[in-house]
Amino acid sequence: MTVRYLVTGSTGYIGRHITRRLLAQPDAQKKLEIFGFNRKNDGVLPVEHFLSGDILTADLLRWFEEIRPDVVFHAVGINPRAPFERQLLVNAEGTRRLLQALVDAGLRPKVVVVGSAAEYGLRDEPVDEEAVGRPEGEYGISKLAQTQVAQAFARRYDLPVVVGRVFNAYGHTERHLVIAAMAAQIAQAEARFPEPSEVNVQNLRSKRDFIHIDDAVDALLCLSRMDEHRELSGQIYNIAAGESVAVSTVLDQLLDLTRLNSEELHQVALHIHGTQKEDISWADISKIRQHTGWTPQVSLEEGLRRELNYWRAQVAQTAPVG
């Protein structure tokens, strides 16, 4: 039996990692047919079936009638710095168009919508899925609207839709994210030594619930495999490590993993920018554990080691020859 997967946002950060994991599944277990959807295909992923288009204008109904997916991972995303109107259109209206096209095509695939911790806002204690959203920025507002759209379709049409709210994912991330930024700068300092170098960081007092991307993808796949129960449709699941860690602690652990000794580290200039205030993001992950058995496997120390090695390889590739 062939199982057809559709990954929207398949060349974005989370969508790319979902697609890679599906492509790595052994054919002996089951035959998979994987469809990627995004505005453009960068050629990084060897997806045989790629649908190119904008979720706001693409002919989703025609595609769904042809593909008839069994599982949809909805990971289309948008830069949080984009204009607020565009964020609302992509996250909320794009999700509405996707789910409406499934309804119009008479399909009921399992749909996993990738949500965000930004929907909660900052909390000083572990937040569970029953908490009322208090987003503090435009991105969080648009993602909360996305979740509400998904839940409305789950209720109205009895669609098997769940939302996986991913907290601070890291691992092979874009350099503007905090762990990647610090790891990349430390890897550059190692490569340049004994030349002068510096590490620039933002608020060291911020506390975040960091989840390695491999664990986040595992959790999303677990959500897609849950038995279909009416009472579970429209449910929200936190995807996180279940602990809040200060950025200063992350920096200390990365410095512990560096190849520079203590004397050499003193030659690396550390610059701290931004307001130093303690803002906290922290997830209660008991619900996803109870419903799926999922639990994170990658410790922060191991995840940071992988991230630092990744950036060491990136720096080595871009180093001048000769």
mmCIF file of C-alpha atoms in Angstrom:
data_model
loop_
_atom_site.group_PDB
_atom_site.id
_atom_site.type_symbol
_atom_site.label_atom_id
_atom_site.label_comp_id
_atom_site.label_asym_id
_atom_site.label_seq_id
_atom_site.Cartn_x
_atom_site.Cartn_y
_atom_site.Cartn_z
ATOM 1 C CA MET A 1 0.000 0.000 0.000
ATOM 2 C CA THR A 2 1.356 3.390 -0.992
ATOM 3 C CA VAL A 3 1.127 6.185 1.580
ATOM 4 C CA ARG A 4 1.128 9.655 0.079
ATOM 5 C CA TYR A 5 2.622 12.528 2.060
ATOM 6 C CA LEU A 6 2.348 16.206 1.217
ATOM 7 C CA VAL A 7 4.713 18.629 2.967
ATOM 8 C CA THR A 8 3.864 22.288 2.491
ATOM 9 C CA GLY A 9 6.774 24.628 3.038
ATOM 10 C CA SER A 10 9.005 21.700 2.120
ATOM 11 C CA THR A 11 12.080 23.857 1.536
ATOM 12 C CA GLY A 12 11.648 25.863 4.759
ATOM 13 C CA TYR A 13 13.427 24.989 7.984
ATOM 14 C CA ILE A 14 10.997 22.558 9.622
ATOM 15 C CA GLY A 15 9.435 21.402 6.350
ATOM 16 C CA ARG A 16 12.864 20.581 4.941
ATOM 17 C CA HIS A 17 13.714 18.390 7.903
ATOM 18 C CA ILE A 18 10.336 16.617 7.768
ATOM 19 C CA THR A 19 10.870 15.901 4.078
ATOM 20 C CA ARG A 20 14.379 14.572 4.654
ATOM 21 C CA ARG A 21 13.141 12.266 7.383
ATOM 22 C CA LEU A 22 10.393 10.884 5.144
ATOM 23 C CA LEU A 23 12.855 10.368 2.310
ATOM 24 C CA ALA A 24 15.101 8.412 4.681
ATOM 25 C CA GLN A 25 12.362 5.916 5.598
ATOM 26 C CA PRO A 26 13.268 2.369 4.479
ATOM 27 C CA ASP A 27 11.217 1.158 1.504
ATOM 28 C CA ALA A 28 10.940 -2.253 3.149
ATOM 29 C CA GLN A 29 8.444 -0.906 5.678
ATOM 30 C CA LYS A 30 6.034 0.704 3.247
ATOM 31 C CA LYS A 31 6.073 2.485 -0.063
ATOM 32 C CA LEU A 32 5.988 6.244 0.386
ATOM 33 C CA GLU A 33 5.160 8.842 -2.194
ATOM 34 C CA ILE A 34 6.306 12.278 -1.066
ATOM 35 C CA PHE A 35 5.092 15.558 -2.528
ATOM 36 C CA GLY A 36 6.773 18.827 -1.654
ATOM 37 C CA PHE A 37 5.073 22.190 -1.984
ATOM 38 C CA ASN A 38 6.653 25.619 -1.786
ATOM 39 C CA ARG A 39 7.092 28.799 -3.771
ATOM 40 C CA LYS A 40 10.228 27.398 -5.394
ATOM 41 C CA ASN A 41 12.382 24.287 -5.288
ATOM 42 C CA ASP A 42 15.980 25.041 -4.362
ATOM 43 C CA GLY A 43 17.053 21.573 -5.504
ATOM 44 C CA VAL A 44 18.423 20.631 -2.076
ATOM 45 C CA LEU A 45 15.881 17.862 -1.531
ATOM 46 C CA PRO A 46 15.530 15.025 -4.061
ATOM 47 C CA VAL A 47 11.735 15.106 -3.995
ATOM 48 C CA GLU A 48 10.367 13.428 -7.110
ATOM 49 C CA HIS A 49 7.074 15.305 -6.930
ATOM 50 C CA PHE A 50 7.414 19.039 -6.323
ATOM 51 C CA LEU A 51 4.542 21.492 -6.551
ATOM 52 C CA SER A 52 5.631 25.070 -7.060
ATOM 53 C CA GLY A 53 3.330 27.889 -6.100
ATOM 54 C CA ASP A 54 2.047 30.376 -3.551
ATOM 55 C CA ILE A 55 -0.414 28.924 -1.066
ATOM 56 C CA LEU A 56 -2.582 32.017 -1.512
ATOM 57 C CA THR A 57 -2.961 31.629 -5.279
ATOM 58 C CA ALA A 58 -2.204 27.987 -6.161
ATOM 59 C CA ASP A 59 -4.940 25.695 -7.473
ATOM 60 C CA LEU A 60 -4.964 23.553 -4.335
ATOM 61 C CA LEU A 61 -8.243 21.843 -5.156
ATOM 62 C CA ARG A 62 -6.930 20.496 -8.475
ATOM 63 C CA TRP A 63 -3.714 19.334 -6.854
ATOM 64 C CA PHE A 64 -5.518 17.544 -4.030
ATOM 65 C CA GLU A 65 -7.887 15.821 -6.448
ATOM 66 C CA GLU A 66 -4.842 14.518 -8.328
ATOM 67 C CA ILE A 67 -2.589 13.708 -5.366
ATOM 68 C CA ARG A 68 -5.171 12.517 -2.822
ATOM 69 C CA PRO A 69 -2.690 12.703 0.087
ATOM 70 C CA ASP A 70 -3.004 10.458 3.128
ATOM 71 C CA VAL A 71 -0.998 12.770 5.399
ATOM 72 C CA VAL A 72 -0.389 16.515 5.148
ATOM 73 C CA PHE A 73 2.314 18.323 7.108
ATOM 74 C CA HIS A 74 1.436 21.997 6.878
ATOM 75 C CA ALA A 75 4.747 23.753 7.474
ATOM 76 C CA VAL A 76 4.420 26.777 5.191
ATOM 77 C CA GLY A 77 6.036 29.637 7.043
ATOM 78 C CA ILE A 78 6.877 33.276 6.649
ATOM 79 C CA ASN A 79 9.596 35.514 7.987
ATOM 80 C CA PRO A 80 8.417 37.047 11.296
ATOM 81 C CA ARG A 81 9.820 40.344 10.030
ATOM 82 C CA ALA A 82 7.417 40.390 7.072
ATOM 83 C CA PRO A 83 4.583 42.950 7.105
ATOM 84 C CA PHE A 84 1.814 41.949 9.508
ATOM 85 C CA GLU A 85 -0.783 41.770 6.738
ATOM 86 C CA ARG A 86 1.368 39.284 4.835
ATOM 87 C CA GLN A 87 1.900 37.166 7.962
ATOM 88 C CA LEU A 88 -1.844 36.969 8.561
ATOM 89 C CA LEU A 89 -2.520 36.097 4.931
ATOM 90 C CA VAL A 90 0.061 33.300 4.738
ATOM 91 C CA ASN A 91 -0.496 31.792 8.181
ATOM 92 C CA ALA A 92 -4.251 32.155 8.658
ATOM 93 C CA GLU A 93 -5.757 32.572 5.188
ATOM 94 C CA GLY A 94 -3.257 30.132 3.665
ATOM 95 C CA THR A 95 -4.292 27.498 6.195
ATOM 96 C CA ARG A 96 -7.959 28.187 5.510
ATOM 97 C CA ARG A 97 -7.418 27.747 1.767
ATOM 98 C CA LEU A 98 -5.540 24.499 2.294
ATOM 99 C CA LEU A 99 -8.195 22.965 4.563
ATOM 100 C CA GLN A 100 -11.080 24.220 2.434
ATOM 101 C CA ALA A 101 -9.529 22.611 -0.632
ATOM 102 C CA LEU A 102 -9.347 19.289 1.222
ATOM 103 C CA VAL A 103 -13.008 19.590 2.173
ATOM 104 C CA ASP A 104 -14.019 20.511 -1.392
ATOM 105 C CA ALA A 105 -12.060 17.523 -2.724
ATOM 106 C CA GLY A 106 -13.898 15.213 -0.319
ATOM 107 C CA LEU A 107 -10.645 14.164 1.377
ATOM 108 C CA ARG A 108 -9.903 13.500 5.052
ATOM 109 C CA PRO A 109 -6.125 13.064 5.340
ATOM 110 C CA LYS A 110 -4.417 13.446 8.676
ATOM 111 C CA VAL A 111 -3.231 17.056 8.849
ATOM 112 C CA VAL A 112 -0.457 18.210 11.177
ATOM 113 C CA VAL A 113 -0.240 22.002 11.349
ATOM 114 C CA VAL A 114 3.091 23.356 12.573
ATOM 115 C CA GLY A 115 2.374 25.980 15.219
ATOM 116 C CA SER A 116 4.635 28.098 17.395
ATOM 117 C CA ALA A 117 5.413 28.851 21.032
ATOM 118 C CA ALA A 118 4.932 32.501 20.068
ATOM 119 C CA GLU A 119 1.182 31.856 20.294
ATOM 120 C CA TYR A 120 1.473 31.700 24.085
ATOM 121 C CA GLY A 121 3.653 34.723 24.643
ATOM 122 C CA LEU A 122 6.223 34.692 27.429
ATOM 123 C CA ARG A 123 5.395 32.865 30.677
ATOM 124 C CA ASP A 124 7.335 32.380 33.904
ATOM 125 C CA GLU A 125 6.094 28.819 34.416
ATOM 126 C CA PRO A 126 5.507 25.747 32.231
ATOM 127 C CA VAL A 127 2.564 26.436 29.921
ATOM 128 C CA ASP A 128 0.151 23.686 28.886
ATOM 129 C CA GLU A 129 -2.122 23.513 25.864
ATOM 130 C CA GLU A 130 -5.170 24.774 27.766
ATOM 131 C CA ALA A 131 -3.550 28.166 28.386
ATOM 132 C CA VAL A 132 -5.131 31.126 26.618
ATOM 133 C CA GLY A 133 -2.837 32.546 23.957
ATOM 134 C CA ARG A 134 -1.207 35.861 24.848
ATOM 135 C CA PRO A 135 1.055 36.557 21.870
ATOM 136 C CA GLU A 136 3.259 39.593 22.282
ATOM 137 C CA GLY A 137 4.177 40.148 18.646
ATOM 138 C CA GLU A 138 2.613 40.107 15.215
ATOM 139 C CA TYR A 139 4.053 36.715 14.315
ATOM 140 C CA GLY A 140 2.496 35.103 17.394
ATOM 141 C CA ILE A 141 -0.849 36.706 16.587
ATOM 142 C CA SER A 142 -0.787 35.341 13.041
ATOM 143 C CA LYS A 143 0.166 31.834 14.237
ATOM 144 C CA LEU A 144 -2.591 31.866 16.863
ATOM 145 C CA ALA A 145 -5.034 32.819 14.105
ATOM 146 C CA GLN A 146 -3.720 29.861 12.109
ATOM 147 C CA THR A 147 -4.411 27.510 15.012
ATOM 148 C CA GLN A 148 -7.933 28.869 15.427
ATOM 149 C CA VAL A 149 -8.621 28.325 11.725
ATOM 150 C CA ALA A 150 -7.364 24.730 11.991
ATOM 151 C CA GLN A 151 -9.545 24.054 15.022
ATOM 152 C CA ALA A 152 -12.593 25.566 13.345
ATOM 153 C CA PHE A 153 -12.237 23.204 10.365
ATOM 154 C CA ALA A 154 -11.659 20.243 12.684
ATOM 155 C CA ARG A 155 -14.930 20.986 14.478
ATOM 156 C CA ARG A 156 -17.019 21.952 11.476
ATOM 157 C CA TYR A 157 -15.989 19.200 9.087
ATOM 158 C CA ASP A 158 -14.680 16.557 11.504
ATOM 159 C CA LEU A 159 -11.251 16.763 9.880
ATOM 160 C CA PRO A 160 -8.428 14.899 11.663
ATOM 161 C CA VAL A 161 -6.335 18.033 12.215
ATOM 162 C CA VAL A 162 -3.852 18.567 15.059
ATOM 163 C CA VAL A 163 -1.501 21.438 15.821
ATOM 164 C CA GLY A 164 2.083 20.840 16.966
ATOM 165 C CA ARG A 165 3.315 23.974 18.708
ATOM 166 C CA VAL A 166 7.077 23.857 18.270
ATOM 167 C CA PHE A 167 9.088 25.814 20.800
ATOM 168 C CA ASN A 168 12.658 26.986 20.132
ATOM 169 C CA ALA A 169 13.912 24.490 17.559
ATOM 170 C CA TYR A 170 17.602 24.447 16.736
ATOM 171 C CA GLY A 171 20.018 22.296 14.759
ATOM 172 C CA HIS A 172 21.351 23.212 11.297
ATOM 173 C CA THR A 173 19.442 26.460 11.674
ATOM 174 C CA GLU A 174 19.687 29.821 10.009
ATOM 175 C CA ARG A 175 22.438 31.917 11.522
ATOM 176 C CA HIS A 176 20.128 34.660 12.834
ATOM 177 C CA LEU A 177 18.728 32.261 15.480
ATOM 178 C CA VAL A 178 20.418 32.438 18.860
ATOM 179 C CA ILE A 179 22.108 29.022 19.169
ATOM 180 C CA ALA A 180 23.242 28.977 15.550
ATOM 181 C CA ALA A 181 24.565 32.536 15.840
ATOM 182 C CA MET A 182 26.689 31.719 18.887
ATOM 183 C CA ALA A 183 27.913 28.385 17.515
ATOM 184 C CA ALA A 184 28.855 29.943 14.164
ATOM 185 C CA GLN A 185 30.857 32.713 15.812
ATOM 186 C CA ILE A 186 32.675 30.283 18.106
ATOM 187 C CA ALA A 187 33.522 28.060 15.122
ATOM 188 C CA GLN A 188 34.891 31.116 13.304
ATOM 189 C CA ALA A 189 36.934 32.125 16.363
ATOM 190 C CA GLU A 190 38.468 28.633 16.450
ATOM 191 C CA ALA A 191 39.326 28.780 12.753
ATOM 192 C CA ARG A 192 40.805 32.296 12.919
ATOM 193 C CA PHE A 193 42.859 31.854 16.093
ATOM 194 C CA PRO A 194 45.286 33.473 16.923
ATOM 195 C CA GLU A 195 43.783 36.342 14.933
ATOM 196 C CA PRO A 196 41.436 38.560 16.966
ATOM 197 C CA SER A 197 37.786 37.537 16.929
ATOM 198 C CA GLU A 198 34.605 38.268 18.806
ATOM 199 C CA VAL A 199 31.301 36.683 19.781
ATOM 200 C CA ASN A 200 28.260 38.950 19.726
ATOM 201 C CA VAL A 201 25.208 37.835 21.691
ATOM 202 C CA GLN A 202 21.893 39.351 22.629
ATOM 203 C CA ASN A 203 20.043 38.996 25.932
ATOM 204 C CA LEU A 204 21.880 36.406 28.018
ATOM 205 C CA ARG A 205 19.123 36.389 30.651
ATOM 206 C CA SER A 206 16.414 35.170 28.257
ATOM 207 C CA LYS A 207 15.251 31.646 29.007
ATOM 208 C CA ARG A 208 13.923 29.411 26.261
ATOM 209 C CA ASP A 209 12.719 25.832 25.905
ATOM 210 C CA PHE A 210 15.146 24.593 23.263
ATOM 211 C CA ILE A 211 14.223 21.484 21.255
ATOM 212 C CA HIS A 212 16.585 19.834 18.780
ATOM 213 C CA ILE A 213 15.151 19.693 15.265
ATOM 214 C CA ASP A 214 15.484 15.892 15.163
ATOM 215 C CA ASP A 215 13.276 15.603 18.246
ATOM 216 C CA ALA A 216 10.811 18.161 16.871
ATOM 217 C CA VAL A 217 10.429 16.178 13.636
ATOM 218 C CA ASP A 218 10.006 12.942 15.606
ATOM 219 C CA ALA A 219 7.172 14.566 17.546
ATOM 220 C CA LEU A 220 5.425 15.821 14.402
ATOM 221 C CA LEU A 221 5.665 12.362 12.841
ATOM 222 C CA CYS A 222 4.211 10.843 16.017
ATOM 223 C CA LEU A 223 1.265 13.226 15.762
ATOM 224 C CA SER A 224 0.659 12.098 12.192
ATOM 225 C CA ARG A 225 0.539 8.459 13.303
ATOM 226 C CA MET A 226 -1.970 8.845 16.116
ATOM 227 C CA ASP A 227 -5.116 6.794 15.806
ATOM 228 C CA GLU A 228 -7.904 8.922 14.425
ATOM 229 C CA HIS A 229 -10.292 9.787 17.221
ATOM 230 C CA ARG A 230 -12.957 12.448 16.986
ATOM 231 C CA GLU A 231 -12.083 13.749 20.433
ATOM 232 C CA LEU A 232 -8.448 14.297 19.441
ATOM 233 C CA SER A 233 -9.202 16.266 16.294
ATOM 234 C CA GLY A 234 -8.324 19.936 16.638
ATOM 235 C CA GLN A 235 -6.060 19.289 19.605
ATOM 236 C CA ILE A 236 -2.891 21.252 20.319
ATOM 237 C CA TYR A 237 0.362 19.582 21.377
ATOM 238 C CA ASN A 238 3.437 21.306 22.774
ATOM 239 C CA ILE A 239 6.697 20.158 21.212
ATOM 240 C CA ALA A 240 9.635 21.095 23.409
ATOM 241 C CA ALA A 241 12.228 19.703 25.794
ATOM 242 C CA GLY A 242 10.153 20.621 28.837
ATOM 243 C CA GLU A 243 12.829 22.765 30.453
ATOM 244 C CA SER A 244 13.686 26.450 30.300
ATOM 245 C CA VAL A 245 17.392 27.238 29.836
ATOM 246 C CA ALA A 246 19.044 30.629 29.993
ATOM 247 C CA VAL A 247 20.937 31.808 26.918
ATOM 248 C CA SER A 248 23.909 32.393 29.235
ATOM 249 C CA THR A 249 23.897 28.675 30.097
ATOM 250 C CA VAL A 250 23.847 27.764 26.406
ATOM 251 C CA LEU A 251 26.803 30.063 25.770
ATOM 252 C CA ASP A 252 28.727 28.527 28.677
ATOM 253 C CA GLN A 253 28.098 25.015 27.366
ATOM 254 C CA LEU A 254 29.212 25.986 23.855
ATOM 255 C CA LEU A 255 32.396 27.508 25.287
ATOM 256 C CA ASP A 256 32.993 24.291 27.240
ATOM 257 C CA LEU A 257 32.859 22.429 23.915
ATOM 258 C CA THR A 258 35.280 24.730 22.105
ATOM 259 C CA ARG A 259 38.687 23.588 20.906
ATOM 260 C CA LEU A 260 40.259 26.712 22.413
ATOM 261 C CA ASN A 261 41.797 26.378 25.862
ATOM 262 C CA SER A 262 41.020 28.777 28.698
ATOM 263 C CA GLU A 263 43.935 31.105 27.910
ATOM 264 C CA GLU A 264 43.019 31.257 24.225
ATOM 265 C CA LEU A 265 39.385 31.937 25.072
ATOM 266 C CA HIS A 266 40.441 35.108 26.888
ATOM 267 C CA GLN A 267 41.531 36.477 23.527
ATOM 268 C CA VAL A 268 38.006 36.176 22.110
ATOM 269 C CA ALA A 269 36.049 39.356 22.725
ATOM 270 C CA LEU A 270 32.528 38.841 24.047
ATOM 271 C CA HIS A 271 30.057 41.606 23.219
ATOM 272 C CA ILE A 272 26.584 41.614 24.762
ATOM 273 C CA HIS A 273 23.923 43.717 23.078
ATOM 274 C CA GLY A 274 20.321 44.555 23.879
ATOM 275 C CA THR A 275 18.395 44.934 27.101
ATOM 276 C CA GLN A 276 19.289 42.312 29.672
ATOM 277 C CA LYS A 277 15.933 41.175 31.009
ATOM 278 C CA GLU A 278 14.657 37.787 32.072
ATOM 279 C CA ASP A 279 11.873 36.713 29.722
ATOM 280 C CA ILE A 280 10.855 33.086 29.829
ATOM 281 C CA SER A 281 9.336 30.534 27.454
ATOM 282 C CA TRP A 282 8.704 27.088 28.945
ATOM 283 C CA ALA A 283 6.481 24.175 27.891
ATOM 284 C CA ASP A 284 4.573 21.472 29.691
ATOM 285 C CA ILE A 285 4.968 18.430 27.393
ATOM 286 C CA SER A 286 2.996 15.890 29.418
ATOM 287 C CA LYS A 287 0.119 15.822 26.907
ATOM 288 C CA ILE A 288 2.123 14.670 23.889
ATOM 289 C CA ARG A 289 3.936 12.141 26.059
ATOM 290 C CA GLN A 290 0.626 10.725 27.247
ATOM 291 C CA HIS A 291 -1.050 10.619 23.831
ATOM 292 C CA THR A 292 1.870 9.431 21.676
ATOM 293 C CA GLY A 293 4.634 8.150 23.949
ATOM 294 C CA TRP A 294 7.031 10.661 22.398
ATOM 295 C CA THR A 295 9.804 12.070 24.528
ATOM 296 C CA PRO A 296 12.847 14.119 23.460
ATOM 297 C CA GLN A 297 16.004 12.084 22.942
ATOM 298 C CA VAL A 298 18.691 14.669 22.156
ATOM 299 C CA SER A 299 20.135 16.291 25.273
ATOM 300 C CA LEU A 300 21.068 19.962 25.118
ATOM 301 C CA GLU A 301 24.758 19.075 25.474
ATOM 302 C CA GLU A 302 24.583 16.630 22.564
ATOM 303 C CA GLY A 303 22.541 19.037 20.466
ATOM 304 C CA LEU A 304 25.030 21.850 21.053
ATOM 305 C CA ARG A 305 27.911 19.542 20.151
ATOM 306 C CA ARG A 306 26.193 18.698 16.857
ATOM 307 C CA GLU A 307 25.486 22.358 16.155
ATOM 308 C CA LEU A 308 29.044 23.432 16.827
ATOM 309 C CA ASN A 309 30.382 20.643 14.588
ATOM 310 C CA TYR A 310 27.940 21.685 11.871
ATOM 311 C CA TRP A 311 29.225 25.252 11.931
ATOM 312 C CA ARG A 312 32.831 24.091 12.050
ATOM 313 C CA ALA A 313 32.146 22.253 8.787
ATOM 314 C CA GLN A 314 30.443 25.331 7.322
ATOM 315 C CA VAL A 315 33.395 27.543 8.259
ATOM 316 C CA ALA A 316 35.854 25.027 6.799
ATOM 317 C CA GLN A 317 33.952 25.020 3.489
ATOM 318 C CA THR A 318 34.081 28.805 3.199
ATOM 319 C CA ALA A 319 37.686 29.233 4.356
ATOM 320 C CA PRO A 320 40.048 30.645 1.689
ATOM 321 C CA VAL A 321 42.368 28.110 0.064
ATOM 322 C CA GLY A 322 46.122 28.540 0.044
#
